[in-house]
Amino acid sequence: MQIDIINFDGKAVGKAELQDSIFGVEPRADILHRVVTWQRAKSRAGTHAVKTVSDVAGSGRKAFKQKKTGNARQGERYNVHMRGGGVVHGPIVRDHAIDLPKKIRSLGLKMALSSKVKEGSLIVIDSEKLKAAKTGAFAKQLKKLNIASALFVGADALDENFKKSAANIENVDVLPTIGLNVLDILKHEKLVLTADAVKAVEARLA
């Protein structure tokens, strides 16, 4: 399939040929859900933890004598039912990552790209390079293109002026091709690829 290549003024400057095997796949909600779940689980730090009985510092001395205190008998001061004691069944440091075959991950990315094509939300620009790093000027160009929420994807090395201009604009993110992922594609209304990024994506998923 073919799609127009435009510049930041919205004028067509050429055509890009998109591979049907990558941009023409029928999206499936179950595959996309599996990939997003895998991605979000992998991004969790898993550093949450509490102190168990063995972690709480303290003496093994009996809390108070066994009889004639009017209280129920107690052992160590750091038992789970004592104030300041250990926590039972609390979170521990662990890895939340789950396994997902590479074929499913690759298929999910193809489906995410194809969903944007199907919605008419894929835009291909000739280049992301800007003459100067000016957020205000870049925001005006986005308004011309009717872009309120977008993920911009460039080739290997992104233009520094472009990255700085987009950094403070709400709902606009910038990634190199290697960082392209399903979650970021789906959470933005538009997907904007440079002409070089289209070739890099096709080479990555071929």
GROMACS .gro file of C-alpha atoms in nm:
model
  206
    1MET     CA    1   0.000   0.000   0.000
    2GLN     CA    2   0.103   0.359  -0.057
    3ILE     CA    3   0.084   0.661   0.173
    4ASP     CA    4   0.167   1.026   0.116
    5ILE     CA    5   0.490   1.165   0.260
    6ILE     CA    6   0.432   1.518   0.390
    7ASN     CA    7   0.647   1.792   0.538
    8PHE     CA    8   0.577   1.994   0.853
    9ASP     CA    9   0.370   2.238   0.647
   10GLY     CA   10   0.130   1.957   0.557
   11LYS     CA   11   0.227   1.950   0.188
   12ALA     CA   12   0.274   1.617   0.007
   13VAL     CA   13   0.631   1.573  -0.110
   14GLY     CA   14   0.627   1.210  -0.220
   15LYS     CA   15   0.492   0.860  -0.168
   16ALA     CA   16   0.597   0.582   0.068
   17GLU     CA   17   0.538   0.215  -0.005
   18LEU     CA   18   0.426   0.025   0.306
   19GLN     CA   19   0.465  -0.351   0.327
   20ASP     CA   20   0.131  -0.526   0.375
   21SER     CA   21   0.297  -0.792   0.590
   22ILE     CA   22   0.382  -0.524   0.847
   23PHE     CA   23   0.131  -0.241   0.802
   24GLY     CA   24  -0.163  -0.444   0.669
   25VAL     CA   25  -0.209  -0.706   0.942
   26GLU     CA   26  -0.559  -0.744   1.088
   27PRO     CA   27  -0.535  -0.628   1.454
   28ARG     CA   28  -0.643  -0.867   1.729
   29ALA     CA   29  -0.729  -0.735   2.075
   30ASP     CA   30  -0.608  -1.050   2.251
   31ILE     CA   31  -0.259  -1.031   2.097
   32LEU     CA   32  -0.226  -0.659   2.172
   33HIS     CA   33  -0.344  -0.721   2.529
   34ARG     CA   34  -0.083  -0.994   2.581
   35VAL     CA   35   0.199  -0.771   2.453
   36VAL     CA   36   0.092  -0.471   2.662
   37THR     CA   37   0.063  -0.691   2.972
   38TRP     CA   38   0.411  -0.833   2.907
   39GLN     CA   39   0.555  -0.485   2.852
   40ARG     CA   40   0.400  -0.333   3.165
   41ALA     CA   41   0.498  -0.629   3.382
   42LYS     CA   42   0.856  -0.606   3.257
   43SER     CA   43   0.875  -0.235   3.341
   44ARG     CA   44   0.780  -0.289   3.708
   45ALA     CA   45   1.075  -0.238   3.942
   46GLY     CA   46   0.970  -0.507   4.189
   47THR     CA   47   1.165  -0.332   4.467
   48HIS     CA   48   0.872  -0.319   4.712
   49ALA     CA   49   0.952  -0.495   5.040
   50VAL     CA   50   0.865  -0.509   5.410
   51LYS     CA   51   1.051  -0.646   5.710
   52THR     CA   52   0.958  -0.995   5.816
   53VAL     CA   53   1.018  -1.134   6.166
   54SER     CA   54   1.372  -1.235   6.071
   55ASP     CA   55   1.452  -0.885   5.941
   56VAL     CA   56   1.344  -0.682   6.244
   57ALA     CA   57   1.635  -0.591   6.471
   58GLY     CA   58   1.580  -0.667   6.837
   59SER     CA   59   1.649  -0.890   7.129
   60GLY     CA   60   1.507  -1.238   7.163
   61ARG     CA   61   1.422  -1.155   7.521
   62LYS     CA   62   1.068  -1.222   7.635
   63ALA     CA   63   0.843  -0.913   7.614
   64PHE     CA   64   0.740  -0.940   7.981
   65LYS     CA   65   0.715  -1.211   8.237
   66GLN     CA   66   0.481  -1.500   8.178
   67LYS     CA   67   0.243  -1.456   8.472
   68LYS     CA   68   0.082  -1.196   8.697
   69THR     CA   69   0.082  -0.903   8.448
   70GLY     CA   70  -0.284  -0.918   8.349
   71ASN     CA   71  -0.179  -0.951   7.984
   72ALA     CA   72  -0.181  -1.243   7.748
   73ARG     CA   73   0.151  -1.425   7.746
   74GLN     CA   74   0.393  -1.307   7.477
   75GLY     CA   75   0.727  -1.419   7.340
   76GLU     CA   76   0.962  -1.194   7.140
   77ARG     CA   77   0.886  -0.824   7.098
   78TYR     CA   78   0.924  -0.845   6.720
   79ASN     CA   79   0.655  -1.103   6.651
   80VAL     CA   80   0.403  -1.011   6.379
   81HIS     CA   81   0.122  -0.927   6.623
   82MET     CA   82   0.335  -0.683   6.828
   83ARG     CA   83   0.369  -0.312   6.751
   84GLY     CA   84   0.694  -0.257   6.565
   85GLY     CA   85   0.721  -0.626   6.487
   86GLY     CA   86   0.760  -0.799   6.153
   87VAL     CA   87   0.500  -0.800   5.876
   88VAL     CA   88   0.349  -1.130   5.769
   89HIS     CA   89   0.271  -1.208   5.401
   90GLY     CA   90   0.395  -0.863   5.290
   91PRO     CA   91   0.549  -0.782   4.949
   92ILE     CA   92   0.904  -0.901   4.881
   93VAL     CA   93   1.163  -0.801   4.623
   94ARG     CA   94   1.090  -0.998   4.306
   95ASP     CA   95   1.089  -0.983   3.928
   96HIS     CA   96   0.741  -0.925   3.781
   97ALA     CA   97   0.846  -1.009   3.423
   98ILE     CA   98   0.650  -1.277   3.239
   99ASP     CA   99   0.752  -1.484   2.936
  100LEU     CA  100   0.617  -1.404   2.591
  101PRO     CA  101   0.745  -1.563   2.267
  102LYS     CA  102   0.931  -1.333   2.030
  103LYS     CA  103   0.686  -1.420   1.752
  104ILE     CA  104   0.396  -1.284   1.959
  105ARG     CA  105   0.589  -0.967   2.047
  106SER     CA  106   0.673  -0.909   1.681
  107LEU     CA  107   0.315  -0.982   1.574
  108GLY     CA  108   0.182  -0.742   1.838
  109LEU     CA  109   0.402  -0.461   1.705
  110LYS     CA  110   0.284  -0.527   1.349
  111MET     CA  111  -0.078  -0.520   1.467
  112ALA     CA  112  -0.026  -0.193   1.655
  113LEU     CA  113   0.121  -0.034   1.342
  114SER     CA  114  -0.157  -0.177   1.127
  115SER     CA  115  -0.424  -0.046   1.365
  116LYS     CA  116  -0.295   0.309   1.312
  117VAL     CA  117  -0.306   0.261   0.934
  118LYS     CA  118  -0.660   0.123   0.958
  119GLU     CA  119  -0.773   0.422   1.169
  120GLY     CA  120  -0.607   0.669   0.932
  121SER     CA  121  -0.382   0.781   1.218
  122LEU     CA  122  -0.045   0.703   1.057
  123ILE     CA  123   0.147   1.002   0.922
  124VAL     CA  124   0.475   0.981   0.731
  125ILE     CA  125   0.694   1.293   0.724
  126ASP     CA  126   0.997   1.352   0.504
  127SER     CA  127   1.229   1.446   0.791
  128GLU     CA  128   1.217   1.542   1.159
  129LYS     CA  129   1.506   1.786   1.132
  130LEU     CA  130   1.439   2.143   1.254
  131LYS     CA  131   1.651   2.454   1.201
  132ALA     CA  132   1.625   2.561   1.565
  133ALA     CA  133   1.502   2.425   1.897
  134LYS     CA  134   1.187   2.633   1.949
  135THR     CA  135   0.899   2.469   2.133
  136GLY     CA  136   0.648   2.744   2.048
  137ALA     CA  137   0.717   2.725   1.675
  138PHE     CA  138   0.698   2.345   1.677
  139ALA     CA  139   0.367   2.355   1.869
  140LYS     CA  140   0.222   2.580   1.597
  141GLN     CA  141   0.332   2.335   1.327
  142LEU     CA  142   0.159   2.053   1.516
  143LYS     CA  143  -0.158   2.260   1.533
  144LYS     CA  144  -0.144   2.308   1.154
  145LEU     CA  145  -0.125   1.932   1.113
  146ASN     CA  146  -0.412   1.884   1.361
  147ILE     CA  147  -0.193   1.679   1.596
  148ALA     CA  148  -0.280   1.690   1.967
  149SER     CA  149  -0.138   1.355   2.076
  150ALA     CA  150   0.137   1.181   1.881
  151LEU     CA  151   0.433   0.948   1.898
  152PHE     CA  152   0.712   1.064   1.666
  153VAL     CA  153   0.952   0.793   1.550
  154GLY     CA  154   1.277   0.874   1.376
  155ALA     CA  155   1.560   0.657   1.250
  156ASP     CA  156   1.866   0.565   1.460
  157ALA     CA  157   1.980   0.917   1.559
  158LEU     CA  158   1.711   1.178   1.618
  159ASP     CA  159   1.769   1.546   1.546
  160GLU     CA  160   1.865   1.728   1.868
  161ASN     CA  161   1.663   2.041   1.781
  162PHE     CA  162   1.360   1.822   1.723
  163LYS     CA  163   1.399   1.637   2.055
  164LYS     CA  164   1.438   1.963   2.248
  165SER     CA  165   1.141   2.125   2.072
  166ALA     CA  166   0.912   1.830   2.150
  167ALA     CA  167   1.032   1.772   2.506
  168ASN     CA  168   0.790   2.010   2.680
  169ILE     CA  169   0.481   1.952   2.467
  170GLU     CA  170   0.208   1.755   2.642
  171ASN     CA  171   0.102   1.422   2.486
  172VAL     CA  172   0.392   1.428   2.239
  173ASP     CA  173   0.670   1.169   2.271
  174VAL     CA  174   0.976   1.103   2.057
  175LEU     CA  175   1.151   0.768   2.006
  176PRO     CA  176   1.417   0.621   1.778
  177THR     CA  177   1.312   0.315   1.576
  178ILE     CA  178   1.481   0.076   1.820
  179GLY     CA  179   1.255   0.203   2.101
  180LEU     CA  180   0.928   0.158   1.911
  181ASN     CA  181   0.683  -0.041   2.122
  182VAL     CA  182   0.316  -0.140   2.133
  183LEU     CA  183   0.220   0.050   2.450
  184ASP     CA  184   0.348   0.388   2.328
  185ILE     CA  185   0.183   0.340   1.988
  186LEU     CA  186  -0.157   0.262   2.138
  187LYS     CA  187  -0.161   0.537   2.399
  188HIS     CA  188  -0.116   0.816   2.141
  189GLU     CA  189  -0.380   0.922   1.888
  190LYS     CA  190  -0.134   0.960   1.600
  191LEU     CA  191   0.179   0.774   1.497
  192VAL     CA  192   0.424   0.987   1.299
  193LEU     CA  193   0.709   0.809   1.122
  194THR     CA  194   0.987   0.968   0.923
  195ALA     CA  195   1.055   0.824   0.579
  196ASP     CA  196   1.379   0.674   0.715
  197ALA     CA  197   1.191   0.527   1.012
  198VAL     CA  198   0.952   0.342   0.779
  199LYS     CA  199   1.249   0.166   0.615
  200ALA     CA  200   1.406   0.094   0.955
  201VAL     CA  201   1.081  -0.049   1.094
  202GLU     CA  202   1.037  -0.273   0.789
  203ALA     CA  203   1.398  -0.393   0.821
  204ARG     CA  204   1.343  -0.466   1.192
  205LEU     CA  205   1.021  -0.663   1.142
  206ALA     CA  206   1.097  -0.830   0.809
   0.00000   0.00000   0.00000
